[in-house]
Amino acid sequence: MIDKRLFQLVDSRSLVWLVLSKVMMLLFSIWLWLTIAAELTFLLENQTLKSPVYLMSVVVVVFICKNFFIKRIETFTYKSSAELRLSFRESVMKKAFKLGSDNRNQLPPTKLSQLMVDGVEQLEIYYARFLPQLFYCGISSVIIFIVLANYSIKPAIALLICMPMIPIVIMVIMKIAKRILKRYWDDYTDLGVRFHENLMGLSVLKAFDQDKEKQKVVEKDAEVFRKSTMALLSMQLNSITVMDIISYGGAGLSIGLALLNFSNGSISIMGLLMFILLSAEFFIPMRQLGSLFHVAMNGISASDELFSYLELEEPEYGEQNQLSLQALKEIACEEVGFTYDTSSSFSANDINVTLKQGTFTAVIGKSGSGKSTLVKLLSGELKNTAGHIYWNEEKMSSFSRSLIEEHMMVINNHSYLYGTTIRENLLLGNPSATEEMLWDVLKQVRLEEFVKSQAKKLDTPLTENGQNLSGGQRQRLILARALLKKCDFYIFDEITSGIDIESENYILEVIKDLAKHSIVLFISHRLYNVVDADHLLVMEAGQVVEQGSPNDLVTSSTYFKTYFEEEKMLQEVLDNE
């Protein structure tokens, strides 16, 4: 019922003050009920109030103090929930960046956003409302028992025995609800992921006339989620009925026993009044706990999902923060291999390549040949399970993440443009860049005239991911941002896919020029993009099966020659159409 991992992430002092404020409110309530019971007893025995002024004074003081503590409770509830939201969202964001966008453990963007928004909101109710109420119920039950035991022990014991019944019911329900909640949360996230994927690919679905079919799939998923929601609500309503029976039954039992004791003279009229007045104070917190539990159950399920994500294995890095040489001159792979935990076969195997400064190296291969795995190994996102990768004859495995990120950069068609201005997106590459430097990189990628034609120039606003730019303009702006960073090692992974020929040629010109003074690795499916490369790597089934200059490979190779002929035939077919 209590997840101790929460207290490792969040400062629990606000929670402690929240519970103490609730306890202080209870003590003032007991003082008020004691005063009222004493005055009523005196009134029944003497036909007059003992001290009306004192009674009114107590009512006023209790009213003021309870209002004060109600405000404090609101403050501490808000503070504790805010601390939880900030702490969890910060932890999830840090984890997401540590895992990286291409990590095999990374969650889909939709599911991650659902966890960070809905999941954390649900967890907030569990942490800031349910847990304080749970602690308060335990403390308040003991306090009320001690007060009532002074008047009659048997009815007080009856209350104390009934007290744990609601928590026991809650624990039993949790056992049953865990399966229902997991199914509910899985159906919810699956529906969100499916909807997001279909929405993002709507134009493709329309083009292939598959939108109606996908609509049916989404409708089916929505119906599954509706049934999961109804099952959850049914379980909650049934448990509310059980808790109501326990609450009202327990209060009725204690009052009945108190009346029985009063009839045989073993309890005073004041004791009877105290049982009647405090029975509600005894069970109302328990009843509120039950109500909060149903709201918090989603938070309990979300916490499991969130902690499972936060406990995912991260890429391991070394501690070396500086290269022995100032610049990166050479990268060498010796017998490098990699296999995923779930697979016995290698995704990359026996890779022996050398990348040198001033050399334009390109990699080609069909889908699934291992190009992306090679990129992740060279960028440190994946750790090779065999062989070694050297930077200037130093093992890459000893480098810190900051050192790798300082000297290398991966640019692909998933690189992101934020919904701010052109200037702010460029400055992400180099925060200290001057305006002259910004215009210089825009000139290199042939975007200078376009930006100058805009009314706000560099301060032209972009929509999310540069949707108000063409595909070619977007990729060129991403390339301009990369140029500002001035790295030693650039990896361009399918950066020219899906853009116009003009933009593609501009990008290739910049990359060729960049390769004169940096290490450049260019990944592509299309051969005409790599014919001007200095060195070409051909990948097949996770291995570099051939390497050399494009001219040599066209005449002497097997894989490259076959691949070249296949693409040539495909291009002829497309041209004829």
Coordinates of C-alpha atoms in Angstrom, one line a residue:
M1 CA 0.0 0.0 0.0
I2 CA 3.0 2.3 0.7
D3 CA 5.7 2.6 -1.9
K4 CA 8.8 3.5 0.0
R5 CA 10.6 4.5 -3.3
L6 CA 8.4 7.7 -3.3
F7 CA 10.2 9.0 -0.2
Q8 CA 13.6 8.6 -1.9
L9 CA 12.5 11.0 -4.7
V10 CA 10.6 13.6 -2.7
D11 CA 11.2 15.5 0.5
S12 CA 8.6 14.2 2.9
R13 CA 8.6 17.1 5.4
S14 CA 5.5 18.7 3.8
L15 CA 3.7 15.3 4.2
V16 CA 4.7 15.2 7.9
W17 CA 3.3 18.8 8.5
L18 CA 0.2 17.9 6.6
V19 CA -0.5 14.9 8.9
L20 CA 0.3 17.0 12.0
S21 CA -2.1 19.7 10.9
K22 CA -4.9 17.1 10.6
V23 CA -4.1 15.7 14.1
M24 CA -4.2 19.3 15.5
M25 CA -7.7 19.7 13.9
L26 CA -8.8 16.5 15.5
L27 CA -7.6 17.6 19.0
F28 CA -9.5 20.9 18.7
S29 CA -12.6 18.9 17.6
I30 CA -12.3 16.6 20.6
W31 CA -11.9 19.7 22.9
L32 CA -15.1 21.1 21.3
W33 CA -17.1 17.8 21.7
L34 CA -15.9 17.5 25.3
T35 CA -17.1 21.0 26.1
I36 CA -20.4 20.5 24.3
A37 CA -20.9 17.1 26.1
A38 CA -20.1 18.6 29.5
E39 CA -22.6 21.5 28.9
L40 CA -25.3 19.2 27.7
T41 CA -24.8 16.9 30.7
F42 CA -25.1 19.9 33.0
L43 CA -28.2 21.1 31.1
L44 CA -30.0 17.8 31.4
E45 CA -29.2 17.5 35.1
N46 CA -29.8 21.1 36.1
Q47 CA -32.0 22.5 33.4
T48 CA -29.5 25.3 32.6
L49 CA -26.1 25.7 31.0
K50 CA -23.1 25.7 33.3
S51 CA -21.1 28.4 31.4
P52 CA -22.6 29.7 28.2
V53 CA -19.7 32.2 27.8
Y54 CA -17.1 29.5 28.1
L55 CA -19.0 27.4 25.5
M56 CA -19.1 30.2 23.1
S57 CA -15.5 31.1 23.6
V58 CA -14.5 27.4 22.9
V59 CA -16.7 27.4 19.7
V60 CA -15.0 30.6 18.5
V61 CA -11.5 29.5 19.3
V62 CA -12.0 26.1 17.7
F63 CA -13.6 27.7 14.7
I64 CA -10.6 30.1 14.2
C65 CA -8.0 27.4 14.9
K66 CA -9.7 24.8 12.6
N67 CA -9.9 27.4 9.8
F68 CA -6.2 28.1 10.3
F69 CA -5.3 24.4 10.1
I70 CA -7.6 23.9 7.1
K71 CA -5.6 26.6 5.2
R72 CA -2.3 25.0 6.4
I73 CA -3.6 21.6 5.1
E74 CA -4.4 23.1 1.8
T75 CA -0.9 24.7 1.7
F76 CA 0.9 21.5 2.6
T77 CA -1.2 19.5 0.2
Y78 CA -0.4 21.8 -2.7
K79 CA 3.3 22.0 -1.7
S80 CA 3.7 18.2 -1.3
S81 CA 1.9 17.5 -4.6
A82 CA 4.0 20.2 -6.4
E83 CA 7.2 18.7 -5.1
L84 CA 6.1 15.3 -6.3
R85 CA 5.2 16.6 -9.8
L86 CA 8.4 18.5 -10.2
S87 CA 10.6 15.7 -8.8
F88 CA 9.0 13.0 -10.9
R89 CA 8.8 14.9 -14.1
E90 CA 12.4 16.0 -13.7
S91 CA 13.5 12.4 -13.0
V92 CA 11.6 11.1 -16.0
M93 CA 13.0 13.8 -18.3
K94 CA 16.6 13.1 -17.1
K95 CA 16.0 9.4 -17.6
A96 CA 14.6 10.0 -21.1
F97 CA 17.7 12.0 -22.1
K98 CA 20.1 9.5 -20.5
L99 CA 18.4 6.6 -22.4
G100 CA 18.4 8.6 -25.7
S101 CA 15.8 8.6 -28.4
D102 CA 17.1 5.5 -30.2
N103 CA 17.7 3.4 -27.1
R104 CA 15.9 0.0 -27.3
N105 CA 14.5 0.5 -23.8
Q106 CA 13.0 3.9 -24.6
L107 CA 9.2 4.2 -24.5
P108 CA 7.2 5.5 -27.4
P109 CA 6.7 9.3 -27.2
T110 CA 2.9 9.0 -26.6
K111 CA 3.3 6.5 -23.7
L112 CA 6.1 8.6 -22.2
S113 CA 3.9 11.8 -22.3
Q114 CA 1.0 9.9 -20.8
L115 CA 3.1 8.7 -17.9
M116 CA 4.6 12.2 -17.4
V117 CA 1.2 14.0 -17.5
D118 CA -1.7 11.6 -16.5
G119 CA 0.5 9.2 -14.6
V120 CA 2.1 11.9 -12.4
E121 CA -1.2 13.6 -11.9
Q122 CA -2.8 10.3 -10.7
L123 CA 0.3 9.6 -8.5
E124 CA -0.1 13.1 -7.0
I125 CA -3.5 12.1 -5.5
Y126 CA -2.0 9.0 -4.1
Y127 CA 1.0 10.8 -2.5
A128 CA -0.5 14.1 -1.4
R129 CA -4.0 12.9 -0.3
F130 CA -4.2 9.2 0.2
L131 CA -0.9 8.6 2.1
P132 CA -1.5 11.5 4.6
Q133 CA -5.0 10.3 5.2
L134 CA -3.7 6.8 5.8
F135 CA -1.3 7.9 8.4
Y136 CA -3.8 10.3 10.0
C137 CA -6.4 7.4 10.3
G138 CA -4.0 5.4 12.3
I139 CA -3.1 8.2 14.6
S140 CA -6.7 9.5 15.0
S141 CA -8.0 6.1 15.8
V142 CA -5.6 5.7 18.7
I143 CA -6.3 9.2 20.1
I144 CA -10.1 8.7 19.9
F145 CA -9.8 5.2 21.5
I146 CA -7.8 6.7 24.4
V147 CA -10.4 9.4 24.9
L148 CA -13.4 7.0 24.8
A149 CA -11.7 4.3 26.9
N150 CA -11.8 6.7 29.8
Y151 CA -15.6 6.5 29.7
S152 CA -16.2 2.8 28.8
I153 CA -13.7 0.3 27.7
K154 CA -16.0 -2.2 25.9
P155 CA -17.6 0.2 23.3
A156 CA -14.1 1.7 22.8
I157 CA -12.6 -1.7 22.1
A158 CA -15.5 -2.4 19.6
L159 CA -14.6 0.7 17.8
L160 CA -10.9 -0.2 17.8
I161 CA -11.7 -3.7 16.4
C162 CA -13.8 -2.2 13.6
M163 CA -11.1 0.4 12.8
P164 CA -8.7 -1.9 10.8
M165 CA -11.6 -3.4 8.8
I166 CA -11.6 -0.7 6.2
P167 CA -7.7 -0.9 5.6
I168 CA -8.1 -4.7 5.5
V169 CA -10.8 -4.3 2.9
I170 CA -8.6 -1.8 1.0
M171 CA -5.7 -4.3 1.0
V172 CA -8.0 -7.2 -0.2
I173 CA -9.4 -4.9 -3.0
M174 CA -5.8 -4.0 -4.0
K175 CA -5.0 -7.6 -4.6
I176 CA -8.1 -7.9 -6.9
A177 CA -7.7 -4.4 -8.4
K178 CA -4.0 -4.8 -9.4
R179 CA -4.9 -7.0 -12.3
I180 CA -7.9 -4.8 -13.3
L181 CA -5.8 -1.6 -13.0
K182 CA -2.9 -3.0 -15.0
R183 CA -5.2 -4.0 -17.8
Y184 CA -6.9 -0.6 -17.6
W185 CA -3.6 1.3 -17.8
D186 CA -2.2 -0.9 -20.5
D187 CA -5.4 -0.5 -22.6
Y188 CA -5.3 3.3 -22.0
T189 CA -1.6 3.7 -23.1
D190 CA -2.1 1.3 -26.0
L191 CA -5.1 3.3 -27.3
G192 CA -3.1 6.5 -27.0
V193 CA -0.1 5.1 -28.8
R194 CA -2.2 3.6 -31.6
F195 CA -4.2 6.9 -32.0
H196 CA -1.0 9.0 -32.1
E197 CA 0.6 6.7 -34.7
N198 CA -2.5 6.8 -36.9
L199 CA -2.7 10.5 -36.6
M200 CA 0.9 11.1 -37.5
G201 CA 0.6 8.8 -40.5
L202 CA -2.8 9.9 -41.6
S203 CA -1.5 11.3 -44.9
V204 CA 0.2 7.9 -45.7
L205 CA -3.0 6.0 -44.7
K206 CA -5.0 8.3 -47.0
A207 CA -2.6 7.8 -49.9
F208 CA -2.9 4.0 -49.6
D209 CA -6.6 4.1 -48.9
Q210 CA -6.2 2.4 -45.5
D211 CA -7.7 5.1 -43.3
K212 CA -11.0 3.2 -43.0
E213 CA -9.3 0.0 -41.9
K214 CA -7.3 1.9 -39.2
Q215 CA -10.4 3.6 -38.1
K216 CA -11.9 0.2 -37.4
V217 CA -8.8 -0.8 -35.4
V218 CA -9.0 2.3 -33.3
E219 CA -12.7 1.8 -32.7
K220 CA -12.0 -1.8 -31.5
D221 CA -9.2 -0.5 -29.2
A222 CA -11.6 2.1 -27.8
E223 CA -14.2 -0.5 -27.1
V224 CA -11.6 -2.6 -25.2
F225 CA -10.7 0.4 -23.2
R226 CA -14.4 1.2 -22.5
K227 CA -14.9 -2.3 -21.1
S228 CA -11.7 -2.0 -19.0
T229 CA -13.1 1.3 -17.6
M230 CA -16.5 -0.2 -16.8
A231 CA -14.8 -3.2 -15.0
L232 CA -12.8 -0.8 -12.9
L233 CA -15.8 1.4 -12.0
S234 CA -17.9 -1.8 -11.1
M235 CA -15.1 -2.9 -8.8
Q236 CA -14.9 0.5 -7.2
L237 CA -18.7 0.8 -6.6
N238 CA -18.8 -2.7 -5.0
S239 CA -15.9 -1.8 -2.6
I240 CA -17.6 1.5 -1.7
T241 CA -20.7 -0.5 -0.6
V242 CA -18.6 -2.8 1.6
M243 CA -16.8 0.2 3.2
D244 CA -20.1 2.0 3.9
I245 CA -21.5 -1.1 5.6
I246 CA -18.3 -1.3 7.8
S247 CA -18.3 2.5 8.6
Y248 CA -22.0 2.8 9.5
G249 CA -22.1 -0.6 11.1
G250 CA -19.1 0.1 13.3
A251 CA -20.5 3.5 14.4
G252 CA -23.9 1.9 15.1
L253 CA -22.3 -1.0 17.0
S254 CA -20.3 1.3 19.3
I255 CA -23.3 3.7 19.9
G256 CA -25.5 0.6 20.6
L257 CA -23.0 -0.8 23.1
A258 CA -22.7 2.7 24.8
L259 CA -26.5 2.9 25.1
L260 CA -26.6 -0.6 26.6
N261 CA -23.9 0.4 29.1
F262 CA -25.8 3.6 29.9
S263 CA -29.0 1.6 30.5
N264 CA -27.4 -0.6 33.1
G265 CA -25.6 2.4 34.7
S266 CA -22.0 1.5 33.8
I267 CA -21.5 4.7 31.7
S268 CA -22.4 8.3 32.5
I269 CA -24.6 10.5 30.2
M270 CA -21.5 12.5 29.3
G271 CA -19.7 9.3 28.3
L272 CA -22.8 8.3 26.1
L273 CA -22.7 11.8 24.5
M274 CA -19.0 11.5 23.8
F275 CA -19.5 8.1 22.1
I276 CA -22.3 9.5 19.9
L277 CA -20.3 12.6 19.0
L278 CA -16.9 10.9 18.5
S279 CA -18.1 7.8 16.6
A280 CA -18.4 10.0 13.5
E281 CA -14.9 11.4 14.1
F282 CA -13.7 7.8 14.3
F283 CA -15.2 6.5 11.0
I284 CA -15.4 9.6 8.8
P285 CA -11.6 9.6 8.2
M286 CA -11.8 5.9 7.4
R287 CA -14.6 6.5 5.0
Q288 CA -12.6 9.4 3.3
L289 CA -9.6 7.0 3.1
G290 CA -11.8 4.5 1.2
S291 CA -13.0 7.2 -1.2
L292 CA -9.4 8.5 -1.8
F293 CA -8.2 4.9 -2.3
H294 CA -10.4 4.5 -5.5
V295 CA -9.0 7.7 -6.9
A296 CA -5.4 6.8 -5.8
M297 CA -5.5 3.3 -7.3
N298 CA -4.7 4.7 -10.7
G299 CA -1.8 6.4 -9.0
I300 CA -0.6 3.2 -7.5
S301 CA -0.6 1.5 -11.0
A302 CA 1.1 4.6 -12.5
S303 CA 3.8 4.5 -9.9
D304 CA 4.7 1.0 -10.9
E305 CA 5.0 2.1 -14.5
L306 CA 7.0 5.2 -13.6
F307 CA 9.4 3.4 -11.3
S308 CA 9.8 0.6 -13.9
Y309 CA 10.8 3.3 -16.4
L310 CA 13.2 5.0 -14.0
E311 CA 14.9 1.7 -13.1
L312 CA 15.6 0.9 -16.8
E313 CA 19.3 0.1 -17.5
E314 CA 21.2 3.2 -18.8
P315 CA 24.1 3.2 -21.2
E316 CA 27.4 2.9 -19.3
Y317 CA 30.1 5.4 -19.7
G318 CA 33.7 5.8 -18.4
E319 CA 35.1 8.7 -16.3
Q320 CA 37.7 10.1 -18.7
N321 CA 36.8 13.8 -19.5
Q322 CA 39.6 14.8 -21.9
L323 CA 41.4 13.4 -24.9
S324 CA 45.1 13.1 -24.8
L325 CA 45.2 15.0 -28.1
Q326 CA 43.2 18.2 -28.5
A327 CA 41.5 17.1 -31.7
L328 CA 40.1 13.8 -32.8
K329 CA 42.2 12.5 -35.7
E330 CA 41.1 8.9 -36.1
I331 CA 38.5 6.4 -35.0
A332 CA 39.2 2.7 -35.3
C333 CA 36.9 -0.4 -34.8
E334 CA 38.7 -3.6 -34.1
E335 CA 36.6 -6.9 -34.2
V336 CA 33.6 -4.9 -32.9
G337 CA 30.4 -6.9 -32.3
F338 CA 27.1 -6.3 -30.6
T339 CA 24.2 -8.5 -29.7
Y340 CA 20.9 -7.6 -28.0
D341 CA 20.1 -9.3 -24.7
T342 CA 17.0 -11.0 -26.2
S343 CA 19.0 -12.4 -29.2
S344 CA 21.7 -15.0 -29.5
S345 CA 22.8 -13.8 -33.0
F346 CA 24.9 -10.7 -33.5
S347 CA 23.3 -7.5 -34.8
A348 CA 26.8 -6.3 -35.6
N349 CA 29.8 -8.6 -35.9
D350 CA 33.5 -8.6 -36.7
I351 CA 33.5 -4.9 -37.8
N352 CA 37.0 -3.6 -38.7
V353 CA 36.9 -0.1 -40.0
T354 CA 39.0 3.1 -39.7
L355 CA 37.6 6.6 -40.0
K356 CA 40.2 9.4 -40.5
Q357 CA 40.1 13.2 -40.3
G358 CA 39.8 14.7 -43.8
T359 CA 38.2 11.6 -45.3
F360 CA 34.5 11.4 -46.4
T361 CA 33.4 7.9 -45.4
A362 CA 30.0 6.6 -46.4
V363 CA 28.0 3.5 -45.4
I364 CA 25.4 1.8 -47.6
G365 CA 23.3 -1.3 -47.1
K366 CA 19.8 -2.5 -47.3
S367 CA 17.3 -2.1 -44.4
G368 CA 18.3 -4.4 -41.5
S369 CA 21.9 -4.6 -42.6
G370 CA 23.2 -3.1 -39.4
K371 CA 23.8 0.6 -40.4
S372 CA 21.8 2.0 -37.4
T373 CA 23.5 -0.4 -35.0
L374 CA 26.9 0.8 -36.2
V375 CA 25.8 4.4 -35.7
K376 CA 24.7 3.7 -32.1
L377 CA 28.0 1.9 -31.4
L378 CA 30.1 4.7 -32.7
S379 CA 28.0 7.3 -30.8
G380 CA 28.2 5.4 -27.5
E381 CA 24.4 4.8 -27.3
L382 CA 25.1 1.0 -27.4
K383 CA 28.1 -0.6 -25.8
N384 CA 29.9 -3.2 -28.0
T385 CA 29.8 -6.7 -26.6
A386 CA 32.9 -7.7 -28.5
G387 CA 36.0 -5.9 -29.7
H388 CA 37.1 -2.3 -29.1
I389 CA 36.5 1.2 -30.5
Y390 CA 39.4 3.6 -30.3
W391 CA 39.6 7.3 -30.5
N392 CA 43.2 8.4 -31.2
E393 CA 44.3 5.0 -29.9
E394 CA 42.3 5.5 -26.6
K395 CA 39.5 3.1 -25.8
M396 CA 36.1 4.8 -26.2
S397 CA 34.7 2.7 -23.3
S398 CA 36.8 4.8 -20.9
F399 CA 35.2 8.1 -22.1
S400 CA 32.6 10.0 -20.2
R401 CA 29.3 10.9 -21.9
S402 CA 30.2 14.6 -21.8
L403 CA 33.5 13.9 -23.6
I404 CA 31.7 11.9 -26.4
E405 CA 29.0 14.6 -26.8
E406 CA 31.7 17.3 -26.9
H407 CA 33.6 15.8 -29.8
M408 CA 30.8 14.1 -31.9
M409 CA 27.3 14.7 -33.2
V410 CA 24.6 12.6 -34.8
I411 CA 22.3 14.3 -37.3
N412 CA 19.4 12.3 -38.7
N413 CA 15.9 12.8 -40.0
H414 CA 14.6 12.5 -36.5
S415 CA 16.6 15.6 -35.3
Y416 CA 14.2 18.1 -33.9
L417 CA 13.4 21.8 -34.4
Y418 CA 11.6 23.4 -31.5
G419 CA 8.6 25.7 -31.7
T420 CA 10.6 28.9 -31.0
T421 CA 12.5 31.1 -33.5
I422 CA 15.2 30.3 -36.1
R423 CA 17.7 32.1 -33.9
E424 CA 16.9 30.1 -30.8
N425 CA 17.1 26.8 -32.7
L426 CA 20.5 27.7 -34.1
L427 CA 21.9 28.8 -30.8
L428 CA 21.3 25.3 -29.4
G429 CA 24.3 24.3 -31.5
N430 CA 26.4 27.1 -30.0
P431 CA 24.9 29.4 -27.3
S432 CA 27.7 31.9 -27.6
A433 CA 27.4 32.2 -31.4
T434 CA 27.3 35.8 -32.8
E435 CA 24.8 37.0 -35.3
E436 CA 27.5 37.0 -37.9
M437 CA 28.2 33.3 -37.3
L438 CA 24.5 32.5 -37.6
W439 CA 24.2 34.2 -41.0
D440 CA 27.5 32.4 -42.0
V441 CA 26.1 28.9 -41.4
L442 CA 22.8 29.8 -43.0
K443 CA 24.8 30.9 -46.1
Q444 CA 26.6 27.6 -46.2
V445 CA 23.4 25.6 -46.3
R446 CA 21.8 28.1 -48.8
L447 CA 19.1 29.4 -46.4
E448 CA 20.4 32.9 -46.1
E449 CA 18.1 34.4 -48.8
F450 CA 15.1 32.6 -47.5
V451 CA 15.6 33.8 -43.9
K452 CA 16.3 37.4 -45.1
S453 CA 13.1 37.3 -47.1
Q454 CA 11.1 36.7 -43.9
A455 CA 9.7 39.8 -42.0
K456 CA 11.4 38.9 -38.7
K457 CA 14.6 37.5 -40.2
L458 CA 16.3 35.3 -37.6
D459 CA 13.5 35.9 -35.2
T460 CA 11.0 34.2 -37.5
P461 CA 8.9 31.8 -35.4
L462 CA 8.9 28.1 -36.2
T463 CA 6.1 25.7 -35.5
E464 CA 6.8 22.4 -33.6
N465 CA 9.5 20.4 -35.5
G466 CA 9.6 23.1 -38.2
Q467 CA 6.3 22.1 -39.8
N468 CA 6.1 25.6 -41.4
L469 CA 9.2 24.8 -43.4
S470 CA 9.6 22.5 -46.4
G471 CA 11.3 19.1 -45.8
G472 CA 14.5 20.3 -47.4
Q473 CA 14.6 23.7 -45.6
R474 CA 14.0 21.8 -42.3
Q475 CA 17.0 19.5 -42.8
R476 CA 19.2 22.3 -44.0
L477 CA 18.4 24.3 -40.8
I478 CA 19.2 21.2 -38.7
L479 CA 22.5 21.0 -40.6
A480 CA 23.3 24.7 -40.0
R481 CA 22.8 24.1 -36.2
A482 CA 25.2 21.2 -36.4
L483 CA 27.8 23.3 -38.1
L484 CA 27.8 25.8 -35.3
K485 CA 28.8 23.1 -32.8
K486 CA 32.2 22.5 -34.6
C487 CA 32.7 18.9 -33.7
D488 CA 35.5 16.6 -34.7
F489 CA 33.2 13.7 -35.7
Y490 CA 29.9 14.0 -37.5
I491 CA 27.5 11.2 -38.3
F492 CA 24.8 11.9 -40.9
D493 CA 22.2 9.2 -40.7
E494 CA 19.8 9.3 -43.7
I495 CA 19.7 13.1 -43.5
T496 CA 18.8 13.4 -47.2
S497 CA 15.9 10.9 -47.2
G498 CA 12.5 12.3 -48.2
I499 CA 13.7 15.8 -49.3
D500 CA 13.8 17.6 -52.7
I501 CA 16.8 17.1 -55.0
E502 CA 17.9 20.7 -54.7
S503 CA 18.2 20.6 -50.9
E504 CA 19.8 17.1 -51.2
N505 CA 22.6 18.5 -53.4
Y506 CA 23.1 21.5 -51.1
I507 CA 23.4 19.2 -48.1
L508 CA 25.9 16.9 -49.8
E509 CA 28.0 19.9 -50.8
V510 CA 28.3 21.0 -47.2
I511 CA 29.0 17.5 -46.0
K512 CA 31.8 17.1 -48.5
D513 CA 33.3 20.4 -47.5
L514 CA 33.0 19.5 -43.8
A515 CA 34.8 16.2 -44.4
K516 CA 38.0 18.1 -45.4
H517 CA 38.7 19.0 -41.8
S518 CA 36.5 16.6 -39.7
I519 CA 35.7 12.9 -39.5
V520 CA 32.5 12.4 -41.4
L521 CA 30.4 9.2 -41.6
F522 CA 27.5 9.4 -44.1
I523 CA 24.7 6.8 -44.0
S524 CA 22.5 6.3 -47.0
H525 CA 20.3 3.8 -48.8
R526 CA 20.8 5.5 -52.2
L527 CA 24.0 4.9 -54.1
Y528 CA 24.1 8.2 -56.0
N529 CA 24.5 10.0 -52.7
V530 CA 27.8 8.2 -51.9
V531 CA 29.6 7.9 -55.3
D532 CA 31.7 10.9 -54.4
A533 CA 32.8 9.5 -51.1
D534 CA 36.5 8.9 -50.4
H535 CA 35.9 5.6 -48.7
L536 CA 32.8 3.3 -48.9
L537 CA 31.6 0.7 -46.4
V538 CA 29.1 -1.9 -47.6
M539 CA 27.1 -3.6 -44.8
E540 CA 25.2 -6.9 -45.0
A541 CA 23.7 -8.9 -42.1
G542 CA 25.6 -6.8 -39.5
Q543 CA 29.0 -7.0 -41.1
V544 CA 31.1 -4.8 -43.3
V545 CA 31.3 -7.2 -46.2
E546 CA 33.2 -4.8 -48.5
Q547 CA 35.1 -1.5 -48.3
G548 CA 37.1 0.7 -50.6
S549 CA 36.7 3.6 -53.0
P550 CA 33.4 3.6 -55.0
N551 CA 35.2 3.3 -58.3
D552 CA 37.1 0.2 -57.2
L553 CA 34.0 -1.4 -55.7
V554 CA 32.0 -0.9 -58.9
T555 CA 34.4 -3.1 -60.8
S556 CA 35.8 -5.5 -58.3
S557 CA 33.2 -6.1 -55.6
T558 CA 30.3 -8.6 -55.4
Y559 CA 27.7 -7.0 -53.0
F560 CA 28.2 -3.4 -54.1
K561 CA 28.1 -4.3 -57.8
T562 CA 24.9 -6.2 -57.3
Y563 CA 23.4 -3.5 -55.1
F564 CA 24.4 -0.9 -57.7
E565 CA 22.8 -2.8 -60.6
E566 CA 19.5 -3.3 -58.6
E567 CA 19.3 0.4 -57.8
K568 CA 20.1 1.3 -61.4
M569 CA 17.2 -0.9 -62.6
L570 CA 14.9 0.5 -60.1
Q571 CA 15.7 4.1 -61.1
E572 CA 15.1 3.2 -64.8
V573 CA 11.7 1.8 -63.9
L574 CA 10.8 5.0 -61.9
D575 CA 12.1 7.2 -64.8
N576 CA 9.9 5.3 -67.3
E577 CA 6.8 5.8 -65.2

